[in-house]
Coordinates of C-alpha atoms and ligand atoms in Angstrom, one line a residue:
X1 CA 19.0 -5.1 -23.8
X2 CA 22.2 -5.7 -23.0
X3 CA 21.1 -4.7 -19.4
X4 CA 21.7 -8.0 -16.7
X5 CA 19.0 -8.8 -15.3
X6 CA 20.9 -8.1 -11.7
X7 CA 21.1 -4.1 -12.2
X8 CA 17.3 -3.8 -14.4
X9 CA 15.6 -2.0 -11.8
X10 CA 12.5 -3.8 -10.4
X11 CA 10.0 -0.6 -10.3
X12 CA 9.7 1.7 -12.8
X13 CA 7.6 4.7 -12.8
X14 CA 6.3 6.9 -16.2
X15 CA 5.2 10.5 -15.4
X16 CA 3.7 10.0 -19.5
X17 CA 3.6 14.3 -20.0
X18 CA 3.8 15.7 -23.5
X19 CA 1.1 14.9 -25.2
X20 CA -0.7 18.5 -25.4
X21 CA 2.4 19.5 -26.7
X22 CA 2.5 16.8 -29.4
X23 CA -0.8 17.2 -30.3
X24 CA 0.0 21.3 -30.6
X25 CA 3.4 20.5 -33.2
X26 CA 0.8 18.7 -36.1
X27 CA -1.4 21.4 -35.2
X28 CA -4.2 19.1 -34.0
X29 CA -6.7 19.1 -30.6
X30 CA -4.7 18.6 -27.1
X31 CA -7.3 15.2 -27.4
X32 CA -5.9 13.3 -30.5
X33 CA -2.5 13.8 -28.6
X34 CA -3.5 11.3 -25.4
X35 CA -4.6 8.8 -27.9
X36 CA -1.9 8.9 -29.0
X37 CA -0.7 9.2 -25.6
X38 CA -2.5 5.9 -24.8
X39 CA -1.0 4.2 -28.0
X40 CA 2.8 4.8 -26.3
X41 CA 1.6 3.2 -22.8
X42 CA -0.2 0.3 -24.4
X43 CA 3.6 -0.8 -26.2
X44 CA 6.4 0.3 -23.1
X45 CA 4.2 -1.3 -21.2
X46 CA 3.6 -4.9 -22.6
X47 CA 7.7 -4.4 -23.5
X48 CA 8.4 -2.9 -20.1
X49 CA 6.8 -6.7 -19.0
X50 CA 9.1 -8.5 -21.3
X51 CA 12.4 -7.5 -20.6
X52 CA 11.2 -8.6 -17.5
X53 CA 10.3 -5.2 -15.0
X54 CA 8.4 -6.7 -12.2
X55 CA 6.4 -3.4 -11.2
X56 CA 5.2 -0.5 -13.4
X57 CA 3.7 2.8 -12.1
X58 CA 1.7 5.0 -15.1
X59 CA 1.0 8.6 -14.6
X60 CA -2.3 9.0 -15.9
X61 CA -4.5 11.7 -14.3
X62 CA -3.0 13.2 -11.8
X63 CA -5.9 15.4 -9.1
X64 CA -4.5 18.8 -10.5
X65 CA -5.2 17.6 -14.1
X66 CA -9.4 18.5 -13.4
X67 CA -8.3 21.9 -13.9
X68 CA -8.1 21.6 -17.6
X69 CA -10.7 22.2 -20.0
X70 CA -14.2 19.8 -19.3
X71 CA -13.6 18.9 -23.2
X72 CA -10.0 17.5 -22.6
X73 CA -10.9 16.0 -19.1
X74 CA -13.5 13.8 -20.9
X75 CA -11.4 12.8 -23.8
X76 CA -8.9 11.9 -21.6
X77 CA -11.9 10.1 -19.2
X78 CA -13.3 7.8 -22.0
X79 CA -9.5 7.0 -23.3
X80 CA -9.7 5.2 -19.8
X81 CA -13.0 3.6 -21.2
X82 CA -11.5 2.4 -23.8
X83 CA -8.7 1.0 -22.0
X84 CA -10.8 -0.5 -19.3
X85 CA -12.8 -2.4 -21.9
X86 CA -10.2 -3.3 -23.8
X87 CA -8.5 -5.4 -20.4
X88 CA -11.7 -7.1 -20.4
X89 CA -10.8 -8.5 -23.6
X90 CA -7.8 -9.4 -23.2
X91 CA -8.0 -11.3 -19.9
X92 CA -6.3 -14.7 -21.4
X93 CA -3.4 -12.7 -22.5
X94 CA -3.4 -10.7 -18.8
X95 CA -3.4 -14.4 -17.3
X96 CA -0.8 -15.6 -19.8
X97 CA 1.6 -12.6 -18.7
X98 CA -0.1 -13.1 -15.2
X99 CA -0.3 -9.3 -15.0
X100 CA -1.7 -7.7 -12.6
X101 CA -4.1 -4.3 -13.0
X102 CA -4.5 -1.5 -10.5
X103 CA -5.5 1.7 -10.3
X104 CA -4.1 3.8 -7.7
X105 CA -5.4 6.9 -7.0
X106 CA -8.6 8.6 -5.1
X107 CA -11.5 6.6 -7.3
X108 CA -14.4 8.3 -5.7
X109 CA -14.3 11.1 -8.5
X110 CA -14.0 9.5 -10.9
X111 CA -16.8 8.6 -13.4
X112 CA -19.9 5.8 -11.5
X113 CA -18.9 3.3 -15.2
X114 CA -15.1 3.6 -15.2
X115 CA -15.3 2.7 -11.0
X116 CA -17.3 -0.6 -12.3
X117 CA -14.3 -0.6 -15.3
X118 CA -11.5 0.1 -12.6
X119 CA -13.2 -3.0 -10.2
X120 CA -14.1 -6.1 -12.5
X121 CA -10.0 -5.1 -14.0
X122 CA -8.6 -5.8 -10.6
X123 CA -10.5 -8.3 -10.0
X124 CA -10.2 -10.1 -12.5
X125 CA -6.2 -9.3 -12.3
X126 CA -5.9 -10.2 -8.4
X127 CA -4.1 -13.6 -8.2
X128 CA -1.7 -12.7 -11.4
X129 CA 2.0 -13.2 -9.7
X130 CA 4.8 -12.3 -12.0
X131 CA 4.0 -8.0 -13.5
X132 CA 2.2 -5.4 -11.6
X133 CA 0.8 -2.5 -13.9
X134 CA 0.0 0.6 -11.4
X135 CA -2.0 2.9 -13.1
X136 CA -1.9 6.2 -11.3
X137 CA -5.7 8.1 -12.4
X138 CA -6.3 11.2 -10.2
X139 CA -3.4 10.4 -7.9
X140 CA -1.7 13.3 -6.6
X141 CA 1.1 11.8 -3.7
X142 CA 0.7 15.2 -1.1
X143 CA -3.2 13.3 -1.2
X144 CA -2.1 10.0 -0.6
X145 CA -0.1 11.3 2.6
X146 CA -3.0 12.7 3.2
X147 CA -4.5 9.8 3.7
X148 CA -2.5 8.2 5.3
X149 CA -2.2 10.5 7.6
X150 CA -6.4 10.5 8.3
X151 CA -5.7 6.5 8.8
X152 CA -2.7 7.4 12.1
X153 CA -5.3 10.0 13.2
X154 CA -8.3 8.0 13.4
X155 CA -6.3 4.3 14.9
X156 CA -4.3 7.1 17.5
X157 CA -8.1 8.2 18.2
X158 CA -9.0 5.0 19.1
X159 CA -6.6 4.0 21.3
X160 CA -5.4 1.4 18.7
X161 CA -1.8 3.2 17.9
X162 CA 0.6 5.1 20.4
X163 CA 2.7 7.5 18.4
X164 CA 5.4 5.9 20.0
X165 CA 5.4 3.1 17.4
X166 CA 4.4 5.1 13.8
X167 CA 7.0 4.1 11.9
X168 CA 8.2 5.1 8.3
X169 CA 7.1 1.2 7.1
X170 CA 3.8 2.5 8.9
X171 CA 3.7 4.8 6.2
X172 CA 4.8 3.1 4.0
X173 CA 1.5 0.2 4.5
X174 CA -0.7 3.3 4.3
X175 CA 0.2 4.3 0.3
X176 CA -1.3 2.6 -2.4
X177 CA 2.2 0.6 -2.9
X178 CA 1.9 -1.1 0.2
X179 CA 3.9 -4.4 -0.1
X180 CA 5.6 -3.6 -3.8
X181 CA 9.3 -2.0 -3.0
X182 CA 10.2 2.4 -4.2
X183 CA 10.6 2.9 -7.5
X184 CA 14.1 2.5 -8.2
X185 CA 13.6 5.0 -11.7
X186 CA 11.5 7.6 -12.2
X187 CA 11.3 8.6 -16.0
X188 CA 9.7 12.3 -17.0
X189 CA 9.4 12.3 -20.3
X190 CA 8.4 16.3 -22.5
X191 CA 11.4 18.1 -21.2
X192 CA 10.1 18.6 -18.3
X193 CA 11.8 18.6 -14.7
X194 CA 9.3 18.5 -11.6
X195 CA 7.6 15.8 -11.0
X196 CA 4.3 17.5 -10.3
X197 CA 3.3 15.0 -7.5
X198 CA 4.4 11.9 -8.9
X199 CA 4.7 9.1 -6.0
X200 CA 5.9 12.0 -3.5
X201 CA 6.8 9.3 -0.9
X202 CA 7.6 6.7 -2.7
X203 CA 10.2 7.7 -3.9
X204 CA 12.9 9.3 -1.8
X205 CA 15.8 7.3 -3.1
X206 CA 14.5 7.3 -6.7
X207 CA 17.0 7.8 -9.8
X208 CA 15.1 9.9 -11.7
X209 CA 15.7 10.2 -16.5
X210 CA 14.5 12.9 -18.4
X211 CA 14.9 12.9 -21.9
X212 CA 12.6 15.6 -24.9
X213 CA 11.0 13.7 -26.4
X214 CA 6.9 13.8 -26.1
X215 CA 5.6 11.0 -24.5
X216 CA 3.1 10.2 -27.6
X217 CA 6.9 9.8 -30.0
X218 CA 9.2 8.1 -27.1
X219 CA 10.3 4.4 -28.1
X220 CA 11.1 1.3 -26.6
X221 CA 14.7 2.0 -28.0
X222 CA 13.5 5.3 -25.2
X223 CA 12.8 3.2 -22.7
X224 CA 16.0 0.9 -23.5
X225 CA 17.5 4.0 -23.1
X226 CA 16.3 5.2 -19.7
X227 CA 17.1 2.2 -18.5
X228 CA 20.5 2.2 -19.5
X229 CA 21.4 5.5 -18.5
X230 CA 19.7 4.3 -14.5
X231 CA 22.2 1.0 -14.5
X232 CA 25.4 2.8 -15.4
X233 CA 24.1 5.3 -12.1
X234 CA 25.8 4.6 -8.7
X235 CA 22.7 4.4 -6.0
X236 CA 24.2 4.5 -2.1
X237 CA 21.0 5.5 -0.2
X238 CA 23.2 8.1 1.4
X239 CA 26.1 5.3 2.6
Ligands
IPE1 C1 -0.1 14.6 -20.2 O1 0.5 15.8 -21.6 C2 -1.1 14.0 -19.8 C3 -1.0 14.7 -18.5 C4 -1.7 15.0 -17.8 C5 -3.2 13.9 -18.4 P1 0.2 16.4 -21.5 O2 -1.3 17.0 -21.7 O3 0.2 17.1 -20.2 O4 0.8 16.7 -22.2 P2 1.7 19.0 -22.3 O5 2.2 18.6 -21.1 O6 0.8 20.4 -22.1 O7 2.3 18.6 -23.4
IPE2 C1 2.0 15.3 -15.3 O1 1.7 16.6 -16.5 C2 0.8 13.7 -14.8 C3 0.5 13.3 -15.8 C4 1.8 12.8 -16.6 C5 -0.5 12.9 -15.9 P1 1.4 17.8 -15.4 O2 1.8 18.3 -17.6 O3 0.0 17.5 -15.3 O4 2.6 19.0 -14.9 P2 2.6 19.7 -15.4 O5 1.7 20.5 -15.2 O6 3.7 19.8 -15.8 O7 3.8 20.2 -13.7
MG3 MG1 1.7 17.8 -19.7

């Protein structure tokens, strides 16, 4: 990786897409594609942390993904279970690397056992402060904004917040990513050119890099290439 540390993005978001097509190409079940995608997620997460990316957000399951077949949803939920069980065994490593895990999205719709595992993973890493990994599960950017709007309305109704005091920061502070910088770079593999409801509020000035590689085939070299493309971009923020 020949990008200067100061040119690295602080926060990278990844839309982990293309698992189904990867499996289809090989005549396999979609669930096999998700299994391979989960391996890629572990590899890229580890690699990105090692090269000094401080904040990472992985889009794993959207609010719309419940519309998949029950078999597919169940297979994905099982992969979350596996990952979370494994996170327990990695407690030592997470501490050594100072990795903090957070699960963002509306967790109320997830099975209870997954919620319990999430709680454990979040609590066991909550003091870690070198690398922050967000995993978006039952996440929708619009739903996130709606929740923020509800909280603001509640505060206003109680007389604790005046409409004229509502600022952009007020909303940022109510997002799941409160206290984290907005994503600098969002990577979408699989050849789709859309954001599919990912970090809608936070991505106002994010740089996007799209690649045709399907997520299970995505390698550390592909990640490097995305970072290099990002480093050559000229961000102006409207100025
Ligand atoms: C991404 O892969 C994983 C999830 C959305 C859960 P897809 O399952 O969307 O794969 P494609 O887009 O059908 O290839
Ligand atoms: C986006 O991928 C969601 C995740 C990767 C978790 P989708 O496959 O759900 O998005 P669309 O349907 O192509 O927009
Ligand atoms: Mg897809």
